[in-house]
JSON list of C-alpha atoms in Angstrom, two decimals:
[
{"chain": "O", "resi": 1, "resn": "MET", "atom": "CA", "xyz": [0.00, 0.00, 0.00]},
{"chain": "O", "resi": 2, "resn": "ALA", "atom": "CA", "xyz": [1.27, 3.39, -0.95]},
{"chain": "O", "resi": 3, "resn": "LEU", "atom": "CA", "xyz": [0.95, 6.50, 1.14]},
{"chain": "O", "resi": 4, "resn": "LEU", "atom": "CA", "xyz": [-1.73, 8.93, 0.06]},
{"chain": "O", "resi": 5, "resn": "ARG", "atom": "CA", "xyz": [0.81, 11.55, -0.98]},
{"chain": "O", "resi": 6, "resn": "ASP", "atom": "CA", "xyz": [2.46, 8.97, -3.30]},
{"chain": "O", "resi": 7, "resn": "SER", "atom": "CA", "xyz": [-0.80, 7.53, -4.61]},
{"chain": "O", "resi": 8, "resn": "SER", "atom": "CA", "xyz": [-1.97, 7.90, -8.18]},
{"chain": "O", "resi": 9, "resn": "GLN", "atom": "CA", "xyz": [-5.54, 8.29, -6.88]},
{"chain": "O", "resi": 10, "resn": "GLN", "atom": "CA", "xyz": [-4.76, 11.35, -4.81]},
{"chain": "O", "resi": 11, "resn": "ASP", "atom": "CA", "xyz": [-6.94, 13.68, -6.90]},
{"chain": "O", "resi": 12, "resn": "GLU", "atom": "CA", "xyz": [-9.96, 11.35, -6.84]},
{"chain": "O", "resi": 13, "resn": "LEU", "atom": "CA", "xyz": [-9.66, 10.92, -3.09]},
{"chain": "O", "resi": 14, "resn": "LYS", "atom": "CA", "xyz": [-9.37, 14.68, -2.62]},
{"chain": "O", "resi": 15, "resn": "GLU", "atom": "CA", "xyz": [-12.57, 15.15, -4.66]},
{"chain": "O", "resi": 16, "resn": "GLN", "atom": "CA", "xyz": [-14.35, 12.52, -2.55]},
{"chain": "O", "resi": 17, "resn": "TYR", "atom": "CA", "xyz": [-13.16, 14.29, 0.60]},
{"chain": "O", "resi": 18, "resn": "ASP", "atom": "CA", "xyz": [-14.49, 17.60, -0.72]},
{"chain": "O", "resi": 19, "resn": "ARG", "atom": "CA", "xyz": [-17.88, 16.01, -1.53]},
{"chain": "O", "resi": 20, "resn": "LEU", "atom": "CA", "xyz": [-18.04, 14.56, 1.98]},
{"chain": "O", "resi": 21, "resn": "TRP", "atom": "CA", "xyz": [-17.26, 17.95, 3.47]},
{"chain": "O", "resi": 22, "resn": "ILE", "atom": "CA", "xyz": [-20.10, 19.50, 1.47]},
{"chain": "O", "resi": 23, "resn": "ASP", "atom": "CA", "xyz": [-22.44, 16.73, 2.67]},
{"chain": "O", "resi": 24, "resn": "PHE", "atom": "CA", "xyz": [-21.31, 17.33, 6.24]},
{"chain": "O", "resi": 25, "resn": "GLN", "atom": "CA", "xyz": [-22.45, 20.94, 5.94]},
{"chain": "O", "resi": 26, "resn": "HIS", "atom": "CA", "xyz": [-26.06, 19.73, 5.62]},
{"chain": "O", "resi": 27, "resn": "MET", "atom": "CA", "xyz": [-25.99, 17.30, 8.55]},
{"chain": "O", "resi": 28, "resn": "GLU", "atom": "CA", "xyz": [-26.49, 17.71, 12.29]},
{"chain": "O", "resi": 29, "resn": "ASP", "atom": "CA", "xyz": [-23.34, 18.63, 14.15]},
{"chain": "O", "resi": 30, "resn": "ARG", "atom": "CA", "xyz": [-23.59, 15.67, 16.57]},
{"chain": "O", "resi": 31, "resn": "LYS", "atom": "CA", "xyz": [-23.83, 13.17, 13.76]},
{"chain": "O", "resi": 32, "resn": "VAL", "atom": "CA", "xyz": [-20.81, 14.70, 12.04]},
{"chain": "O", "resi": 33, "resn": "GLN", "atom": "CA", "xyz": [-18.91, 14.72, 15.33]},
{"chain": "O", "resi": 34, "resn": "ASN", "atom": "CA", "xyz": [-19.69, 11.03, 15.88]},
{"chain": "O", "resi": 35, "resn": "LEU", "atom": "CA", "xyz": [-18.55, 10.16, 12.36]},
{"chain": "O", "resi": 36, "resn": "LEU", "atom": "CA", "xyz": [-15.32, 12.09, 12.78]},
{"chain": "O", "resi": 37, "resn": "ASN", "atom": "CA", "xyz": [-14.65, 10.50, 16.17]},
{"chain": "O", "resi": 38, "resn": "GLU", "atom": "CA", "xyz": [-15.17, 7.06, 14.66]},
{"chain": "O", "resi": 39, "resn": "VAL", "atom": "CA", "xyz": [-12.74, 7.78, 11.83]},
{"chain": "O", "resi": 40, "resn": "GLU", "atom": "CA", "xyz": [-10.21, 9.22, 14.27]},
{"chain": "O", "resi": 41, "resn": "TYR", "atom": "CA", "xyz": [-10.46, 6.08, 16.40]},
{"chain": "O", "resi": 42, "resn": "LYS", "atom": "CA", "xyz": [-9.88, 3.87, 13.36]},
{"chain": "O", "resi": 43, "resn": "LEU", "atom": "CA", "xyz": [-6.72, 5.84, 12.55]},
{"chain": "O", "resi": 44, "resn": "LEU", "atom": "CA", "xyz": [-5.20, 5.14, 15.97]},
{"chain": "O", "resi": 45, "resn": "SER", "atom": "CA", "xyz": [-2.52, 2.50, 16.36]},
{"chain": "O", "resi": 46, "resn": "ARG", "atom": "CA", "xyz": [-3.25, -0.66, 18.33]},
{"chain": "O", "resi": 47, "resn": "LYS", "atom": "CA", "xyz": [-1.39, 0.68, 21.38]},
{"chain": "O", "resi": 48, "resn": "GLU", "atom": "CA", "xyz": [-3.31, 3.96, 21.30]},
{"chain": "O", "resi": 49, "resn": "LYS", "atom": "CA", "xyz": [-6.60, 2.06, 20.98]},
{"chain": "O", "resi": 50, "resn": "LEU", "atom": "CA", "xyz": [-5.69, 0.03, 24.07]},
{"chain": "O", "resi": 51, "resn": "PHE", "atom": "CA", "xyz": [-4.93, 3.20, 26.05]},
{"chain": "O", "resi": 52, "resn": "GLU", "atom": "CA", "xyz": [-8.22, 4.66, 24.84]},
{"chain": "O", "resi": 53, "resn": "MET", "atom": "CA", "xyz": [-10.11, 1.57, 26.01]},
{"chain": "O", "resi": 54, "resn": "LEU", "atom": "CA", "xyz": [-8.44, 1.62, 29.44]},
{"chain": "O", "resi": 55, "resn": "GLN", "atom": "CA", "xyz": [-9.02, 5.34, 29.99]},
{"chain": "O", "resi": 56, "resn": "PRO", "atom": "CA", "xyz": [-11.97, 4.87, 32.41]},
{"chain": "O", "resi": 57, "resn": "PHE", "atom": "CA", "xyz": [-9.79, 2.70, 34.67]},
{"chain": "O", "resi": 58, "resn": "ARG", "atom": "CA", "xyz": [-7.07, 5.30, 34.96]},
{"chain": "O", "resi": 59, "resn": "THR", "atom": "CA", "xyz": [-8.88, 7.37, 37.57]},
{"chain": "O", "resi": 60, "resn": "HIS", "atom": "CA", "xyz": [-8.06, 7.07, 41.26]},
{"chain": "O", "resi": 61, "resn": "THR", "atom": "CA", "xyz": [-11.62, 6.65, 42.44]},
{"chain": "O", "resi": 62, "resn": "ILE", "atom": "CA", "xyz": [-12.18, 3.48, 40.44]},
{"chain": "O", "resi": 63, "resn": "TRP", "atom": "CA", "xyz": [-9.32, 1.83, 42.35]},
{"chain": "O", "resi": 64, "resn": "VAL", "atom": "CA", "xyz": [-10.35, 3.10, 45.78]},
{"chain": "O", "resi": 65, "resn": "ILE", "atom": "CA", "xyz": [-13.45, 0.88, 45.85]},
{"chain": "O", "resi": 66, "resn": "PRO", "atom": "CA", "xyz": [-11.73, -2.52, 45.30]},
{"chain": "O", "resi": 67, "resn": "VAL", "atom": "CA", "xyz": [-8.85, -1.62, 47.62]},
{"chain": "O", "resi": 68, "resn": "SER", "atom": "CA", "xyz": [-11.33, -0.59, 50.32]},
{"chain": "O", "resi": 69, "resn": "VAL", "atom": "CA", "xyz": [-13.29, -3.81, 49.95]},
{"chain": "O", "resi": 70, "resn": "ILE", "atom": "CA", "xyz": [-10.12, -5.91, 50.19]},
{"chain": "O", "resi": 71, "resn": "PHE", "atom": "CA", "xyz": [-9.00, -3.94, 53.25]},
{"chain": "O", "resi": 72, "resn": "VAL", "atom": "CA", "xyz": [-12.37, -4.44, 54.97]},
{"chain": "O", "resi": 73, "resn": "LEU", "atom": "CA", "xyz": [-12.40, -8.17, 54.19]},
{"chain": "O", "resi": 74, "resn": "VAL", "atom": "CA", "xyz": [-8.87, -8.65, 55.53]},
{"chain": "O", "resi": 75, "resn": "THR", "atom": "CA", "xyz": [-9.73, -6.65, 58.65]},
{"chain": "O", "resi": 76, "resn": "LEU", "atom": "CA", "xyz": [-12.89, -8.68, 59.29]},
{"chain": "O", "resi": 77, "resn": "TYR", "atom": "CA", "xyz": [-11.02, -11.96, 58.77]},
{"chain": "O", "resi": 78, "resn": "THR", "atom": "CA", "xyz": [-8.27, -10.86, 61.18]},
{"chain": "O", "resi": 79, "resn": "LEU", "atom": "CA", "xyz": [-10.86, -9.74, 63.72]},
{"chain": "O", "resi": 80, "resn": "PHE", "atom": "CA", "xyz": [-12.69, -13.08, 63.40]},
{"chain": "O", "resi": 81, "resn": "ILE", "atom": "CA", "xyz": [-9.47, -15.06, 63.99]},
{"chain": "O", "resi": 82, "resn": "TRP", "atom": "CA", "xyz": [-8.51, -12.82, 66.93]},
{"chain": "O", "resi": 83, "resn": "VAL", "atom": "CA", "xyz": [-11.95, -13.26, 68.55]},
{"chain": "O", "resi": 84, "resn": "ALA", "atom": "CA", "xyz": [-11.89, -17.03, 67.93]},
{"chain": "O", "resi": 85, "resn": "LEU", "atom": "CA", "xyz": [-8.48, -17.34, 69.58]},
{"chain": "O", "resi": 86, "resn": "TRP", "atom": "CA", "xyz": [-9.54, -15.11, 72.49]},
{"chain": "O", "resi": 87, "resn": "VAL", "atom": "CA", "xyz": [-12.72, -17.15, 73.13]},
{"chain": "O", "resi": 88, "resn": "GLU", "atom": "CA", "xyz": [-10.83, -20.44, 72.99]}
]
């Protein structure tokens, strides 16, 4: 596959791009935004797509919940063992 700048179809593709831009002028802005976001996503490399997919998990609050649950479970287990040994 040749790069677009080296392609023999560069003029036809430019004309198609211009027709799409004219069609975009007559569409709702949200629909155009969604189409452009989809195309942008398809242009990303595999690594960038992975980072994009994992973006919601990169916040601190999403990790606070599981760590808190683990901490509470370990504390309850330790408390249960301590009480069981104390009663015995």
